[in-house]
Each structure stands twice: as structure tokens, then as C-alpha cells.
XYZ file of C-alpha atoms in Angstrom:
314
model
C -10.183 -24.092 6.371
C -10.250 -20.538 7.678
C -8.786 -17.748 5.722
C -7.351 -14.773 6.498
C -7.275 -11.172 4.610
C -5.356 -8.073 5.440
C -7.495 -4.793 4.524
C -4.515 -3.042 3.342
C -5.606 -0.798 -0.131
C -2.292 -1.027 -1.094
C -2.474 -4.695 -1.611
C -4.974 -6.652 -0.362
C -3.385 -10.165 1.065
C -5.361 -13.066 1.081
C -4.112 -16.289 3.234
C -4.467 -19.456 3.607
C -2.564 -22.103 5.611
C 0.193 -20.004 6.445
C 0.539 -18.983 3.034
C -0.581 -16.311 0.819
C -3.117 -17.840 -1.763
C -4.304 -14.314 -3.565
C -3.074 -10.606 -3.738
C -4.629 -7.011 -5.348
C -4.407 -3.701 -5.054
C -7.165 -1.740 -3.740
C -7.816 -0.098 -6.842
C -11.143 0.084 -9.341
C -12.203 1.501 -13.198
C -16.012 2.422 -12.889
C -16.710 2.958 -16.370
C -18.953 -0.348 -17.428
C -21.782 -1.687 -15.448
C -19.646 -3.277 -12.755
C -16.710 -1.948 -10.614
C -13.841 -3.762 -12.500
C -11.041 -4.398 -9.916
C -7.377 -5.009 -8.877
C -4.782 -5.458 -11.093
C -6.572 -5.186 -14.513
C -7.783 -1.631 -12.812
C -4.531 -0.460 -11.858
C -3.244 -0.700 -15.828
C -6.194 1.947 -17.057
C -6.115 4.305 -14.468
C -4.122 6.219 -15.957
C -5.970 6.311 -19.471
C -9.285 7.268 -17.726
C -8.460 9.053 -14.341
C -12.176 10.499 -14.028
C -13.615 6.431 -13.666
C -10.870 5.702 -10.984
C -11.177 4.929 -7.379
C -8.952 4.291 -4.997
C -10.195 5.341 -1.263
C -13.099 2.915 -1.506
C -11.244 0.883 1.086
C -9.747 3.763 3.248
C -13.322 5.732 3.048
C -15.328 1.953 3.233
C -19.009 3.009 4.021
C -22.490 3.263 2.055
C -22.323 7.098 1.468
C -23.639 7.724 -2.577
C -20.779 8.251 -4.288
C -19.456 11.601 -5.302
C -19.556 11.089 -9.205
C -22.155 9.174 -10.461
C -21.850 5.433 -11.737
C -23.343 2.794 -13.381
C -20.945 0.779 -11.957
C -21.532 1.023 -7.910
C -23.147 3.597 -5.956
C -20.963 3.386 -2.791
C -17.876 2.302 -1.668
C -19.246 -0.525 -0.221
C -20.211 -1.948 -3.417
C -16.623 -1.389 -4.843
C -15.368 -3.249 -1.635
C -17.839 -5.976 -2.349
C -17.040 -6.481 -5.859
C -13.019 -6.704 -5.189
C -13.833 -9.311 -2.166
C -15.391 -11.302 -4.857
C -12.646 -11.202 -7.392
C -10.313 -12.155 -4.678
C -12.323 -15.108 -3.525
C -12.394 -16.152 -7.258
C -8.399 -15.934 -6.964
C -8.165 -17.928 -4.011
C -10.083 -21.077 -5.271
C -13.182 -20.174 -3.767
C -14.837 -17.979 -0.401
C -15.424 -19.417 3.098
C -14.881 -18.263 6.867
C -11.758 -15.386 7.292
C -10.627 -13.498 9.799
C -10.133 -9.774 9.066
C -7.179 -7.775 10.044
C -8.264 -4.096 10.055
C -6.399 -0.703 9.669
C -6.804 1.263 13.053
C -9.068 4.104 11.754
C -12.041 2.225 10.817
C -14.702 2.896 12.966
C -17.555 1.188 14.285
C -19.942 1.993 11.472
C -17.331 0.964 8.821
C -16.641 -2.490 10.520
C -20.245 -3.062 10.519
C -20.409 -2.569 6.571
C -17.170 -4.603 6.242
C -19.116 -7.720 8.137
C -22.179 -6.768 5.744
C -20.275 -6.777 2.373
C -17.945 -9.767 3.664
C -21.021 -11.535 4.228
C -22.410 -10.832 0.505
C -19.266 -11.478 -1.028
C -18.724 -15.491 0.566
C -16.140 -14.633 3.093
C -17.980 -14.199 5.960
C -15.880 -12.444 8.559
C -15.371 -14.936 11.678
C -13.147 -12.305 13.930
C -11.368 -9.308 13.415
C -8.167 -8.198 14.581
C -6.385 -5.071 14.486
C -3.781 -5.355 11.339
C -0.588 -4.347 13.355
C -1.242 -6.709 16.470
C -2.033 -9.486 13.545
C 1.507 -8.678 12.350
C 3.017 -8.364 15.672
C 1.656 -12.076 16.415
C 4.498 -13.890 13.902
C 7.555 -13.050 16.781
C 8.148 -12.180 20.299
C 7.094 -8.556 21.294
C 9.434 -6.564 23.314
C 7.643 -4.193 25.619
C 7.644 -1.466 23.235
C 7.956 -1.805 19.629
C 6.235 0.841 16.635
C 5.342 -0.610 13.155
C 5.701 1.131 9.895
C 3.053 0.303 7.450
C 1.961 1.763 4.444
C -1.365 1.872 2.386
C -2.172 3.582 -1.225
C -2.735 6.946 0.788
C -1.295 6.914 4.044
C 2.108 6.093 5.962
C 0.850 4.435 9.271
C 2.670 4.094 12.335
C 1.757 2.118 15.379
C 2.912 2.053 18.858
C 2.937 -1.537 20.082
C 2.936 -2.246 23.970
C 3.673 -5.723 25.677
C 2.607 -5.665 29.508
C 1.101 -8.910 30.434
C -0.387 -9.080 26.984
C -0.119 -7.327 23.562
C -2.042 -4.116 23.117
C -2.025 -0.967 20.445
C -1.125 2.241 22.402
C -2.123 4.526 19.681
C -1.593 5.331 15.345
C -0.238 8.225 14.182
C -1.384 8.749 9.990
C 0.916 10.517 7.989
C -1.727 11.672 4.538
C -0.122 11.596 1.177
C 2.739 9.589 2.125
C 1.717 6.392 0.919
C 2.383 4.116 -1.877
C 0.862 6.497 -4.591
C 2.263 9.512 -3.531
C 5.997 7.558 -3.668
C 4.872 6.382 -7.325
C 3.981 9.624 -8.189
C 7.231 10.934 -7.209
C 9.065 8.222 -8.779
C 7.061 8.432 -12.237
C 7.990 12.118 -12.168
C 11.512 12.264 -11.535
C 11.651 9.182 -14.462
C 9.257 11.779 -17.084
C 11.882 14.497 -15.937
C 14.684 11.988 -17.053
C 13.362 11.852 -20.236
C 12.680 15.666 -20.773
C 16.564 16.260 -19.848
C 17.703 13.521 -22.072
C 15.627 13.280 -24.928
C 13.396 16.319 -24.972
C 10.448 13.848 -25.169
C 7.868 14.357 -22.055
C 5.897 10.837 -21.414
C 3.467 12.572 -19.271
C 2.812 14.447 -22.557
C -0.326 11.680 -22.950
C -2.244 9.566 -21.147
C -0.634 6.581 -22.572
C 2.518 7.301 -22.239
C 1.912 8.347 -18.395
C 0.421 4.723 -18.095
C 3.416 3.124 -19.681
C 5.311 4.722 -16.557
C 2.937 3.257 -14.222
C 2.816 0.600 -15.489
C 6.849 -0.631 -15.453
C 7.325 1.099 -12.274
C 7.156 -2.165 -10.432
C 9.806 -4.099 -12.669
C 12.243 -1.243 -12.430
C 12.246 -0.892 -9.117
C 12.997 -4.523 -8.494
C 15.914 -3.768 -10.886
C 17.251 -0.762 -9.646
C 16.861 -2.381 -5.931
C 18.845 -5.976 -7.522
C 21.504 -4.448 -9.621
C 21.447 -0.409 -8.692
C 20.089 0.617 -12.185
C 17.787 0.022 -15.063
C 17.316 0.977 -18.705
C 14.066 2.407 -19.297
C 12.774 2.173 -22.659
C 9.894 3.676 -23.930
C 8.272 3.978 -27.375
C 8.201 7.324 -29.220
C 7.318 8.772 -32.580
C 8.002 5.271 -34.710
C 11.162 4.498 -32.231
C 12.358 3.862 -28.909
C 13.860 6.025 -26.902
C 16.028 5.067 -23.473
C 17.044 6.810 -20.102
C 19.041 4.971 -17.335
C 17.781 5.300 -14.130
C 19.843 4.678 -11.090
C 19.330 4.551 -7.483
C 20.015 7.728 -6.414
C 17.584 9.283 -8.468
C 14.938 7.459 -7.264
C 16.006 8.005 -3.449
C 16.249 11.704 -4.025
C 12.295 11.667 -5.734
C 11.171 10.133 -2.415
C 13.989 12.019 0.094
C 10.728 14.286 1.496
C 8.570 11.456 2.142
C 11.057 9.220 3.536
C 12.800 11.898 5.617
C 9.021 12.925 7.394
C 7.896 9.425 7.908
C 11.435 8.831 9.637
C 11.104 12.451 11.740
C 7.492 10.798 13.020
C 9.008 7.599 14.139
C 11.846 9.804 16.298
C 9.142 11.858 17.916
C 7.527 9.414 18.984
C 10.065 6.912 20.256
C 10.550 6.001 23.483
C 12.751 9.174 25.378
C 15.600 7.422 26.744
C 15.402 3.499 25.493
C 15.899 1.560 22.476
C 13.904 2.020 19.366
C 12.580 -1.339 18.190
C 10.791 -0.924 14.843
C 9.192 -3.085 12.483
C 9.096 -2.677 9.188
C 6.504 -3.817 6.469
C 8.029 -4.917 3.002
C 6.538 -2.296 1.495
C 8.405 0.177 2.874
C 11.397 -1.817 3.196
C 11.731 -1.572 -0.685
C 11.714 1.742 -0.851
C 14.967 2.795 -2.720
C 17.067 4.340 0.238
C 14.706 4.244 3.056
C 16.625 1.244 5.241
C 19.322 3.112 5.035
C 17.667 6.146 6.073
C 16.272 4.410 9.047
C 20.081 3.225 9.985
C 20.777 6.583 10.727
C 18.114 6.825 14.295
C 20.310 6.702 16.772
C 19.994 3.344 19.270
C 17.481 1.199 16.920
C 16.559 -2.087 15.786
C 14.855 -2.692 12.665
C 13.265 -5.829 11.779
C 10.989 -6.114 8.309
C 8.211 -8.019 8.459
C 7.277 -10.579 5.755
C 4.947 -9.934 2.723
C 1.273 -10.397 4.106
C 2.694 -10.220 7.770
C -1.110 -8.964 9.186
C -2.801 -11.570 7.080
C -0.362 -14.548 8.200
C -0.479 -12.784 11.779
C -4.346 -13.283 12.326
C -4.086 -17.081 11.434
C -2.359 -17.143 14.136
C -5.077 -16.040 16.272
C -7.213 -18.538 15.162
């Protein structure tokens, strides 16, 4: 049975059968003798910043890399190595369609197919990730997509004339997922320093500890409008609540550009019709943010939307 995976760093969606079998972010620790990837990664990049990668997927080619490893020479080899782990999550490798971010270039599609190939999911098509997406409802006969990857905001203009086509991608750098973390982990560490004097990005650990319940917070703040963080400190625990508002105010710059790009380049004259990936769409404030464009309909797309999209084009 074919599978499907969305090249999204992120988090890499693996599918299966309309459903979605295997998920990581595009992440990596370099410090052994192989790349360790994913989710065990993502908890000790904080601890050892100078050993972590996380453009391998954006930057995917066979250039040396910059710092010197044991681990992988390229970012190819990363790639590989996470492709692996994720067929090892899925039960096991076998044919998969690809759907690809719109920058990648000839050269780096030609290393994907290579590494896919090495890894046991050879690539039997590849589609671009926001037509993939676009496949799971009707298109009108303009529509842009929001997406977002570890580094980038990414929006697409969509076109439906006789058959589904990408006009053109805008990238928005440093207004992706990590630069919204970032944000978020700071205004929390600023919290902290108001309330209790004590500064968790004081250490490495206590920087990862923020990192590392980012995720559960925000699902609470975005089910119940506010959470307790608790952190241990000098033989105790220490607590700050943190409410919605702060975290929509930490990302207020990135949210307000990304929504200035999708005015400019909407359609003079006509209805907006934007979709929306669930990433963005749980960004504390940002729907509502988007409410405000004038004229618009916004639909959010399911988790693993490009993945589930490309079965489709099976």
C-alpha cells in the first residue's frame, strides 16, 4: 500500500490509508556517531545548541557540512537518517509519494529521490505540498494557503482554470514555527523575571524545560485561556500564570506581517478565500487576527492535509 509523506521540517507527516501512521519534527543532535532524530532531538537542543540542526530539510543537498561531524557530513545524510526513523514508526518503508515545499529545486529533488531510495521509501511521484493539500475539497478559482515550516511562513497562490495550478509562493524568513516558540519561551522567561526574580533562560536546562512544555501549555491556554507554569528552582517550585493575551502579544509582529502579506497579495477587488494549515490555526490569536481582512473566507485545513492530499493523487 502506497504511502504518502509531507516534507514539512516542522513536522514531518507520514500517511497511510487516509490516515496519518507517523509524525516528527525536522530536527537532529549530531553529537554521537549517527544523526539522532525527531522528537528525542528536539528535547536536547537546547542543552547542546552547537550539535543541533534544523535546516537539513529546508537546505536538503550534499554540500559538507559547515561544522564538522561524526555524525553526517551533509544534509542529505541527516534527511536520510530521519526517513529511516520514520519508516521504523510507520511499521515498515515501501512506495510514497512526496509532497514537496515549492523552493526545492531540481538538484534538491534529485537528492530527495536518492536518499528516499536509501532509506526504503522509494519516492513513486511527487507533488507540490500545497496542490496535495488543495486536493481534499473543491478549489474556487482563486484561493492562497498559509503554511508554516520550522523557518519560514509560506504562502501560496492557488489558481483553478480548467485544472489546479500554483501561481506563485511568497516566503516570509524567520516567521516560522521556531521563531513563534522563541517568542513565546521569552515572553514566559520574562514572566518569571517579573514575578519571581528567577530567569529560566539563566541555564541551559532550565531554557529546555521551557521548550520543552511549550506544547502542553499552549493546548491549555488555547482549551481553557490560561495555564500554570511550574518550574523547579533552587530546592522548590516556583509558578507564573500565563494567559492568552500574553502569548498573542509575544507573537503580535509575526502574526500581524504574515497577515499584511496575505492582503497584498489578495485578489484587488474579489473575495479572499484562504486556507489555513493547523499549525497556524493554533496560534494563540492569529484566527482572530485573520477575521479582521475585510471580505474573506477562512477554512483550516486538517493535520497532515499535503500528506492526505497526495493520496489522493494516487
Amino acid at each position: 500500500m502506497t504511502l504518502a509523506l509531507e516534507i514539512n521540517d516542522a513536522g514531518l507527516l507520514l500517511a497511510r490509508d487516509g490516515q496519518v501512521v507517523a509524525e516528527e519534527p525536522g530536527c537532529a543532535m549530531l553529537d554521537g556517531r549517527e544523526p539522532q532524530t525527531g522528537t528525542a532531538a528536539l528535547g536536547r537542543m537546547r542543552l547542546d545548541p552547537l550539535h543541533a540542526e534544523t535546516r537539513f530539510w529546508q537546505d536538503l543537498g550534499t554540500a559538507p557540512l559547515q561544522r564538522r561531524s561524526q555524525a553526517a557530513g551533509s544534509h542529505a545524510e541527516i534527511a536520510h537518517a530521519q526517513l529511516v526513523a520514520l519508516a521504523g514508526a510507520a511499521g515498515g518503508g515501501g512506495d510514497t509519494l512526496y509532497a514537496v515545499p515549492p523552493w526545492y529545486t531540481r538538484e534538491q529533488l534529485a537528492v530527495l529521490l536518492g536518499v528516499a531510495r536509501e532509506a526504503g521509501l522509494p519516492a513513486v511521484g511527487l507533488v507540490d505540498a500545497a496542490l496535495a493539500a488543495a486536493a481534499l475539497e473543491p478549489a474556487p478559482e482563486f484561493a492562497l494557503q498559509l503554511e508554516m515550516t520550522l523557518q519560514r511562513a509560506v504562502v501560496t497562490e492557488l489558481e483553478h482554470a480548467g485544472a489546479l495550478r500554483r501561481a506563485r509562493s511568497e516566503v516570509l524568513p524567520q516567521h516560522g514555527w521556531l521563531a513563534l516558540q522563541q517568542a513565546w519561551v521569552d515572553a514566559i522567561a520574562a514572566a518569571f523575571v517579573r514575578s519571581t526574580r528567577y530567569d529560566p533562560l539563566h541555564e541551559a536546562a532550565g531554557e529546555q524545560r521551557l521548550w520543552d512544555g511549550l506544547p502542553g501549555w499552549l493546548e491549555a491556554v488555547e482549551r481553557d485561556g490560561a495555564v500554570t507554569v511550574e518550574l523547579p528552582a533552587a530546592q522548590t517550585t516556583i509558578a507564573v500564570e500565563v494567559g492568552r493575551e500574553l502569548l498573542q502579544e509575544a507573537a503580535r509582529g509575526i502574526c500581524d506581517a504574515v497577515a499584511q502579506s496575505l492582503q497584498r497579495v489578495r485578489p484587488a477587488g474579489a473575495p479572499l478565500h484562504l486556507r489555513v494549515s493547523h499549525r497556524w490555526a493554533r496560534v494563540p490569536g492569529f484566527m482572530p487576527r485573520l477575521a479582521e481582512l475585510r471580505d474573506s473566507e477562512v477554512r483550516v485545513l486538517p493535520r497532515g492535509a499535503a500528506a492526505l492530499g497526495a493520496l489522493a493523487f494516487e
